[in-house]
mmCIF file with all atom_site columns, C-alpha atoms in Angstrom:
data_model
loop_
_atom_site.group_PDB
_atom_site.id
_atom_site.type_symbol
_atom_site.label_atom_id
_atom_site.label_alt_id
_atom_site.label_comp_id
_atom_site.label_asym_id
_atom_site.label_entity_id
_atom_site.label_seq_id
_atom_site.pdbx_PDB_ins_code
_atom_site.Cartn_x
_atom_site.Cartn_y
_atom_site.Cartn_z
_atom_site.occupancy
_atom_site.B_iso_or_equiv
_atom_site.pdbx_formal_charge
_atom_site.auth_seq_id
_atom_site.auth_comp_id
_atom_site.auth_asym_id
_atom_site.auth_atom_id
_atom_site.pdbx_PDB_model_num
ATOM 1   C CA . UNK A 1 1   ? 14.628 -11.850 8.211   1.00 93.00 ? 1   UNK A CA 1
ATOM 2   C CA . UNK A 1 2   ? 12.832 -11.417 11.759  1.00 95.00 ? 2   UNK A CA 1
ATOM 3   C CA . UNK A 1 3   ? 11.669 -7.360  12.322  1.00 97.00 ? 3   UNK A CA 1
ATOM 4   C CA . UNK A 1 4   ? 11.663 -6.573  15.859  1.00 98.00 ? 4   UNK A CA 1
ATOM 5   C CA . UNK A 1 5   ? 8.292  -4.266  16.429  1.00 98.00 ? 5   UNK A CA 1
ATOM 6   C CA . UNK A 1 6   ? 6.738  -1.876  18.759  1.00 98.00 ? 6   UNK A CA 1
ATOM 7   C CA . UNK A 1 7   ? 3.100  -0.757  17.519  1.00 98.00 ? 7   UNK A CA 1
ATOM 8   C CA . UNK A 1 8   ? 2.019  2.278   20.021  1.00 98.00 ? 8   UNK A CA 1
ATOM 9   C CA . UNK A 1 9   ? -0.536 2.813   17.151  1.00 97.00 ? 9   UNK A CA 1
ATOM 10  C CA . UNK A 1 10  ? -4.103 1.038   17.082  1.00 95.00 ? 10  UNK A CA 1
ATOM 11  C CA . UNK A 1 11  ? -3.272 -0.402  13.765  1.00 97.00 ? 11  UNK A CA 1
ATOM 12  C CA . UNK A 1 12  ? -2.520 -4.141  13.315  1.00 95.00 ? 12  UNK A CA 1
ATOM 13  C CA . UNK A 1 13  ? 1.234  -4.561  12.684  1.00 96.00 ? 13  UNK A CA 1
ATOM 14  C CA . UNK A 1 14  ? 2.283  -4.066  8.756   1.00 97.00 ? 14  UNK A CA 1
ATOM 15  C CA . UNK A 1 15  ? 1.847  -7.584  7.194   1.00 95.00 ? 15  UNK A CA 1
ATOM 16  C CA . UNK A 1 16  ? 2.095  -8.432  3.374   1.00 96.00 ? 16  UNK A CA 1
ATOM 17  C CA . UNK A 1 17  ? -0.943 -8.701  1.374   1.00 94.00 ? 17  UNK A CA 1
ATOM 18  C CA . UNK A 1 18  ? -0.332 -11.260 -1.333  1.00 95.00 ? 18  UNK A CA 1
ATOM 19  C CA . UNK A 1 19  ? 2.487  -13.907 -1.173  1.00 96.00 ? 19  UNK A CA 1
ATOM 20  C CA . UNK A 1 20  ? 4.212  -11.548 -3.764  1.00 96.00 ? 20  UNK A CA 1
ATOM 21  C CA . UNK A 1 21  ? 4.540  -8.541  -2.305  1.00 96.00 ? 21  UNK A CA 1
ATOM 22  C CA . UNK A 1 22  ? 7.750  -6.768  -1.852  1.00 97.00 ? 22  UNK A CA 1
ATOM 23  C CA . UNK A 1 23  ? 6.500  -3.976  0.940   1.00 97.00 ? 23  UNK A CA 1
ATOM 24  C CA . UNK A 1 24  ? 4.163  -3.788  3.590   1.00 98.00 ? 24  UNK A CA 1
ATOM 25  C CA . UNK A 1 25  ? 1.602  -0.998  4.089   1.00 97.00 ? 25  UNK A CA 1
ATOM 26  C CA . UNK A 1 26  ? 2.327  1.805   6.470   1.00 98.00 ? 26  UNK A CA 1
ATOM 27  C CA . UNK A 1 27  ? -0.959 3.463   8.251   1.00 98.00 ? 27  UNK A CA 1
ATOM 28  C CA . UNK A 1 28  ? -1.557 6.664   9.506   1.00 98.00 ? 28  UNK A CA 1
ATOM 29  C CA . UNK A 1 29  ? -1.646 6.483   13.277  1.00 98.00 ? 29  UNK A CA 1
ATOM 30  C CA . UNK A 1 30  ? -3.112 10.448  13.748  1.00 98.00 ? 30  UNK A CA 1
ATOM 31  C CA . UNK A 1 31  ? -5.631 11.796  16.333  1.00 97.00 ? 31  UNK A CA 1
ATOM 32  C CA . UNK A 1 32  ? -7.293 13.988  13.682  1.00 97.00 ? 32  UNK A CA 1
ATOM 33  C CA . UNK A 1 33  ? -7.671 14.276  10.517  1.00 98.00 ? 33  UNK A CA 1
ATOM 34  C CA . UNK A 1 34  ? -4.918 15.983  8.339   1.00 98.00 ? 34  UNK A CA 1
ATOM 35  C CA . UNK A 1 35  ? -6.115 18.182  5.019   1.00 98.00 ? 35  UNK A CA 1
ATOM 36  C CA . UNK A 1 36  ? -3.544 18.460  2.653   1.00 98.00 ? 36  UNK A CA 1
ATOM 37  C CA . UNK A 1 37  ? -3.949 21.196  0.314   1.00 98.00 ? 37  UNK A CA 1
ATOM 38  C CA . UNK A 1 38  ? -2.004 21.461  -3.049  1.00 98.00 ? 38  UNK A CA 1
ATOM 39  C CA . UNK A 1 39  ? 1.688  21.477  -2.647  1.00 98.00 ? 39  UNK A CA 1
ATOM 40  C CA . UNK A 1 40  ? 1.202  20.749  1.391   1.00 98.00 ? 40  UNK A CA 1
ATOM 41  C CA . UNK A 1 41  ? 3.272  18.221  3.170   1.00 98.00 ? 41  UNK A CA 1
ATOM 42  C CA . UNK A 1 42  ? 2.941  17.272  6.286   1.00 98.00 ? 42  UNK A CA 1
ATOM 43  C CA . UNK A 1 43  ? 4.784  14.512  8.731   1.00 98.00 ? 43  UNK A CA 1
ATOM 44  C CA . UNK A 1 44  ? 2.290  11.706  8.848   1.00 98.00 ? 44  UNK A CA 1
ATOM 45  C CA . UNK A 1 45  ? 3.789  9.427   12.428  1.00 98.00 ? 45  UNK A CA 1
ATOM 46  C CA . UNK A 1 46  ? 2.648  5.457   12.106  1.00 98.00 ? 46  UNK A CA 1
ATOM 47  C CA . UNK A 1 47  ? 3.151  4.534   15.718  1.00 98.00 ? 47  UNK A CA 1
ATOM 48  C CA . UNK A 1 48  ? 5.466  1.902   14.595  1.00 98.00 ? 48  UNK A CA 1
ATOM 49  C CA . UNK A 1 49  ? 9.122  1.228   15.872  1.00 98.00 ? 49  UNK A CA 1
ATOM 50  C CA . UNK A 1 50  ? 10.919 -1.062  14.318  1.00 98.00 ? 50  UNK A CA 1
ATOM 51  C CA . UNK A 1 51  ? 15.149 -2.851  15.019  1.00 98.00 ? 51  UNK A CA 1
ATOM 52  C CA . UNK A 1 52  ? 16.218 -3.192  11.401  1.00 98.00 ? 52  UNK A CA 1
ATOM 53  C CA . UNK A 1 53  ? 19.063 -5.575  11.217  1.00 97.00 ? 53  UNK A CA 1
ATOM 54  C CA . UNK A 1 54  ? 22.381 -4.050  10.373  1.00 97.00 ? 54  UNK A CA 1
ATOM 55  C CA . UNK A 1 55  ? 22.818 -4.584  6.599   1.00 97.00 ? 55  UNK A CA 1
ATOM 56  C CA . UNK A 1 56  ? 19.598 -3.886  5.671   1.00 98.00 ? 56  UNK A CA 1
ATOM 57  C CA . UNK A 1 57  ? 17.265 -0.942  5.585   1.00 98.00 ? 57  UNK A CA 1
ATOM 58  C CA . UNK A 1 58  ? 13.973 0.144   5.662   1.00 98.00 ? 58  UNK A CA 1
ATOM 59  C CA . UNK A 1 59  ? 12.608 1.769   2.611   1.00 98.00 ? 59  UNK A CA 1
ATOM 60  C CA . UNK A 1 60  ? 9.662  4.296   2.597   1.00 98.00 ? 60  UNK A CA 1
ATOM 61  C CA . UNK A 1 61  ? 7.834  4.544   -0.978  1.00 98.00 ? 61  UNK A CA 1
ATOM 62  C CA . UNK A 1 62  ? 4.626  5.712   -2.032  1.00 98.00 ? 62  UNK A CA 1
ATOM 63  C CA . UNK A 1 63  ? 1.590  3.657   -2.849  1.00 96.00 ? 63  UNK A CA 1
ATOM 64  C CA . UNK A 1 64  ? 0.716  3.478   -6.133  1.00 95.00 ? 64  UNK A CA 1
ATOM 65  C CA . UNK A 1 65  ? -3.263 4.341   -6.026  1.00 95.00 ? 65  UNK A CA 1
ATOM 66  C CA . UNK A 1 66  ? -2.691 7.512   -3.927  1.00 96.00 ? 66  UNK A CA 1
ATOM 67  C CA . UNK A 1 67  ? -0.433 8.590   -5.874  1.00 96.00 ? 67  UNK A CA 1
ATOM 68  C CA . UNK A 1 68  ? -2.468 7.774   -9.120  1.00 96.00 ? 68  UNK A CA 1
ATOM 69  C CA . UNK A 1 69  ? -6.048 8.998   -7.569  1.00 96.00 ? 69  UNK A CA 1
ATOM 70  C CA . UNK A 1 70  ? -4.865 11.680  -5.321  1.00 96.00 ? 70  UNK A CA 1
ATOM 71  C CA . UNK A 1 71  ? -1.155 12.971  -6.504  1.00 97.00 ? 71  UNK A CA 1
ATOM 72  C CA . UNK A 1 72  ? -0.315 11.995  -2.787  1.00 97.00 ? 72  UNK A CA 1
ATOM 73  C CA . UNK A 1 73  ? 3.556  10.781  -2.904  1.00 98.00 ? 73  UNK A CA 1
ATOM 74  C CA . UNK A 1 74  ? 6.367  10.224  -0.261  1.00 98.00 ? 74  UNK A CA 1
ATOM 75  C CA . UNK A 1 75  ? 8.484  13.682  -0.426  1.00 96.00 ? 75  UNK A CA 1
ATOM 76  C CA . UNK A 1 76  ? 11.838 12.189  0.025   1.00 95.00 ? 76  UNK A CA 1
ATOM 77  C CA . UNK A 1 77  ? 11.309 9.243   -2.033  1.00 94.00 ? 77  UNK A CA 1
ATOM 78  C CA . UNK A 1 78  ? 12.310 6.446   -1.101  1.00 95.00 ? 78  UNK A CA 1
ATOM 79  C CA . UNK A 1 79  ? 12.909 7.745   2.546   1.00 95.00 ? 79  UNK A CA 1
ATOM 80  C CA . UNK A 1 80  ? 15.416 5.558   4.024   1.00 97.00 ? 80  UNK A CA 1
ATOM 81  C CA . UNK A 1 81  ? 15.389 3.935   7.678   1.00 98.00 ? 81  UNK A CA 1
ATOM 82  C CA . UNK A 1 82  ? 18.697 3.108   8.980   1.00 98.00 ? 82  UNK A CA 1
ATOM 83  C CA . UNK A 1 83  ? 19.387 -0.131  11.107  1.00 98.00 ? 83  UNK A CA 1
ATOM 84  C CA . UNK A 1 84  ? 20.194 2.102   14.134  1.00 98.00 ? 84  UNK A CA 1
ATOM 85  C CA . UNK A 1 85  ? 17.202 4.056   14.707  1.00 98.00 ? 85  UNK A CA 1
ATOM 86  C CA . UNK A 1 86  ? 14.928 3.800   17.101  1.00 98.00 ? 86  UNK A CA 1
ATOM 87  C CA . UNK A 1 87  ? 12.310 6.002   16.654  1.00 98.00 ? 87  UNK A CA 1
ATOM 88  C CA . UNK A 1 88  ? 8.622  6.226   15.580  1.00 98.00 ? 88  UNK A CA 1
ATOM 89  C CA . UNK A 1 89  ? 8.375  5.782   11.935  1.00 98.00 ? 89  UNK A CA 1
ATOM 90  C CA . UNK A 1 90  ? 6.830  8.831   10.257  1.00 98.00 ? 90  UNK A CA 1
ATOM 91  C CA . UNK A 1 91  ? 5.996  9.475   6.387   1.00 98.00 ? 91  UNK A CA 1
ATOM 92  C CA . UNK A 1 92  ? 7.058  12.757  4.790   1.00 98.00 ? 92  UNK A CA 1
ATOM 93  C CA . UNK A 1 93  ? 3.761  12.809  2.284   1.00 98.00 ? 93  UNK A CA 1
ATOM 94  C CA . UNK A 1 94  ? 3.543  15.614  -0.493  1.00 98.00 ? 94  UNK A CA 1
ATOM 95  C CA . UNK A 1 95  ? -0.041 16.970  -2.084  1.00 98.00 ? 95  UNK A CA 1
ATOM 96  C CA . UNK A 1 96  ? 0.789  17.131  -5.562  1.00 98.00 ? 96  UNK A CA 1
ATOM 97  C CA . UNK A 1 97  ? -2.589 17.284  -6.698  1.00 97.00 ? 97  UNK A CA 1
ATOM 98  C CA . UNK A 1 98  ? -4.868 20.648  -7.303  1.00 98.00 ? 98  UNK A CA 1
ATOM 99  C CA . UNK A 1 99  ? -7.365 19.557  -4.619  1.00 97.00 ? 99  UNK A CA 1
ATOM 100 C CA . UNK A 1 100 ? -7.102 19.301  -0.880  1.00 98.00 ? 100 UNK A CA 1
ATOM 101 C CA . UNK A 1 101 ? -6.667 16.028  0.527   1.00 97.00 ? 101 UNK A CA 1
ATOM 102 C CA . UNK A 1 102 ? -7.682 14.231  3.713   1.00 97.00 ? 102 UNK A CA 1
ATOM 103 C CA . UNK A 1 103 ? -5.710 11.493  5.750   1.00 98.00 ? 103 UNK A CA 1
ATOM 104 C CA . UNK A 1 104 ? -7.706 9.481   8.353   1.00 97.00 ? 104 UNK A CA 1
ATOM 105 C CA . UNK A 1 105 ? -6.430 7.976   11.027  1.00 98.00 ? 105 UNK A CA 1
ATOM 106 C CA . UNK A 1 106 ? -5.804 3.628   10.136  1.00 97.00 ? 106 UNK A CA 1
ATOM 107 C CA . UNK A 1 107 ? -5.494 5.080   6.044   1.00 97.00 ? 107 UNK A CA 1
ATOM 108 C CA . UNK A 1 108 ? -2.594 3.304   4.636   1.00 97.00 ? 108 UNK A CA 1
ATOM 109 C CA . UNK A 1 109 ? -0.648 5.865   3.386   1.00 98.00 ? 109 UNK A CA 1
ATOM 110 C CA . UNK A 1 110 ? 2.629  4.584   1.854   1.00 98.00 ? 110 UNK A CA 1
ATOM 111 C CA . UNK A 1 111 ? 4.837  1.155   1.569   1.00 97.00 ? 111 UNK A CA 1
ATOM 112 C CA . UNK A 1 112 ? 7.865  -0.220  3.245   1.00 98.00 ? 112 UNK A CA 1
ATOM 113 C CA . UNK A 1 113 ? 10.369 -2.229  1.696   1.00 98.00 ? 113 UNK A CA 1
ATOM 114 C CA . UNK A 1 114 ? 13.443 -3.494  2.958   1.00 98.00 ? 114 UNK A CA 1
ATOM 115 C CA . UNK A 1 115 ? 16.558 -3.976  0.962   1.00 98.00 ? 115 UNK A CA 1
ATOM 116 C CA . UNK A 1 116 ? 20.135 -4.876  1.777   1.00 97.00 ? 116 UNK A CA 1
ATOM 117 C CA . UNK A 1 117 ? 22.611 -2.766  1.948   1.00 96.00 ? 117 UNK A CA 1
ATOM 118 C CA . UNK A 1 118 ? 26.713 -2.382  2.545   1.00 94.00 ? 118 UNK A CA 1
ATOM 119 C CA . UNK A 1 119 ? 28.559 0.451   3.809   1.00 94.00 ? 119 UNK A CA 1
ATOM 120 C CA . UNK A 1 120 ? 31.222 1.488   1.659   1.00 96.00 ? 120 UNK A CA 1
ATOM 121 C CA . UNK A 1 121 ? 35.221 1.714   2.211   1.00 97.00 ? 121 UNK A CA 1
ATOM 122 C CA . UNK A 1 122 ? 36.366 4.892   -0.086  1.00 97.00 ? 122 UNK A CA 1
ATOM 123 C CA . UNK A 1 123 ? 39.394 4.605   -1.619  1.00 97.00 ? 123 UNK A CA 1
ATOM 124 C CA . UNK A 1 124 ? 40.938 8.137   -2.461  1.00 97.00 ? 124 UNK A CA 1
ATOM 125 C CA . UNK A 1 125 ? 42.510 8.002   -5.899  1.00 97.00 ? 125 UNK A CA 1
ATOM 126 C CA . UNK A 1 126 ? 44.355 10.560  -8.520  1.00 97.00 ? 126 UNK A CA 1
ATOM 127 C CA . UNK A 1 127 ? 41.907 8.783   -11.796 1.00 95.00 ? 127 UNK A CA 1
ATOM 128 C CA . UNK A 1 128 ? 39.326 6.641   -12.066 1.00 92.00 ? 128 UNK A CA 1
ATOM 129 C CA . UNK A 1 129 ? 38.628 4.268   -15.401 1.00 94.00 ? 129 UNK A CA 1
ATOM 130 C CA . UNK A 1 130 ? 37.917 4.857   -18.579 1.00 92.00 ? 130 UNK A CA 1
ATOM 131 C CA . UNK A 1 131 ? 34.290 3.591   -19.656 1.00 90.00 ? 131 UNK A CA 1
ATOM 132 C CA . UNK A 1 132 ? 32.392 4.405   -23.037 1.00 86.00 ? 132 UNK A CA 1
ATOM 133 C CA . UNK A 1 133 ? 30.016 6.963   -21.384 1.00 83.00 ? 133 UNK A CA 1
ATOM 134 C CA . UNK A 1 134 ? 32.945 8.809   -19.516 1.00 83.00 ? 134 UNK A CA 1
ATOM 135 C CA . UNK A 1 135 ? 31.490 11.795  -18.171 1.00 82.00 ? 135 UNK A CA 1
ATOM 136 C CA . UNK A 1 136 ? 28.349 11.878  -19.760 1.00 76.00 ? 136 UNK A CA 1
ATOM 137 C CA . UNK A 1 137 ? 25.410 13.252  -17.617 1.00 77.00 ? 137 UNK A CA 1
ATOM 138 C CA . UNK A 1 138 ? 21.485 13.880  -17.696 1.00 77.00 ? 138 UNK A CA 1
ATOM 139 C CA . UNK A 1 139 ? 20.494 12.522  -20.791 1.00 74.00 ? 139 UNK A CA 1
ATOM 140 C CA . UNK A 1 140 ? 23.589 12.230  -22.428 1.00 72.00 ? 140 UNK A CA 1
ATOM 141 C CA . UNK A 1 141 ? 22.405 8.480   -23.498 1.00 72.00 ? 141 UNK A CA 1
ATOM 142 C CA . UNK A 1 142 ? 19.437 9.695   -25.606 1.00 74.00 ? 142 UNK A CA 1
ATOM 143 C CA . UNK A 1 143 ? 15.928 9.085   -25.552 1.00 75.00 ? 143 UNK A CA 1
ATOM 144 C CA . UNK A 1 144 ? 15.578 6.262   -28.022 1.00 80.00 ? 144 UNK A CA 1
#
């Protein structure tokens, strides 16, 4: 799949970092730095632009070790990029920690991933079918 790019950022473009990775990095592309204290979120932009093909999207996710070492995590996770936007890429990011934290400018801050995806034809009906878990919600499974 061939990602059409813009980078208005000072950032090298997103690129994987081992031949198994499944997202690319996302970096902050900020003029200062941004203090997030607990329960803060802020709008982090990347300077990136991207034409998604149609069929696919663009998924924003959090990176592990921020998440692990600093309770920073993507607030709408995964944030989805449709295949016809346009605009800068920003990431929603969420202090969930009980200490401020600071972004710099070039920190990677979260992951992108793209998946495929198919729009759906709905199909109004009176019933739907039967299955063993029926209506069963939240839970209703069991823990073990």
């Amino acid at each position: 799949m061939e990602i059409k790019i813009i980078n208005k950022s000072n950032n090298v473009i997103p690129k994987y970092e081992t031949e198994g990775s499944a997202g690319v990095d996302l970096r902050a592309s900020i003029k200062e730095t941004i203090t997030l204290k607990p329960l803060e979120r802020a709008l982090i932009k990347t300077g990136l632009y991207l034409e998604i093909p149609v069929g696919f999207e663009a998924q924003v996710r959090p990176r592990s070790g921020l998440a692990f070492k600093h309770g920073l995590t993507v607030l709408n996770s995964p944030g989805t990029i449709d295949a016809d936007y346009r605009g800068e890429i920003g990431v929603i990011l969420v202090n969930l920690s009980n200490e401020a934290v600071q972004i710099e400018n070039e920190e990677r801050i979260a992951q992108l991933v793209f998946a495929k995806c198919e729009q759906a034809i709905f199909n109004e009906v009176s019933e739907l079918s039967e299955t063993i878990r029926g209506t069963g919600g939240f839970g209703s499974t069991g823990k073990k």
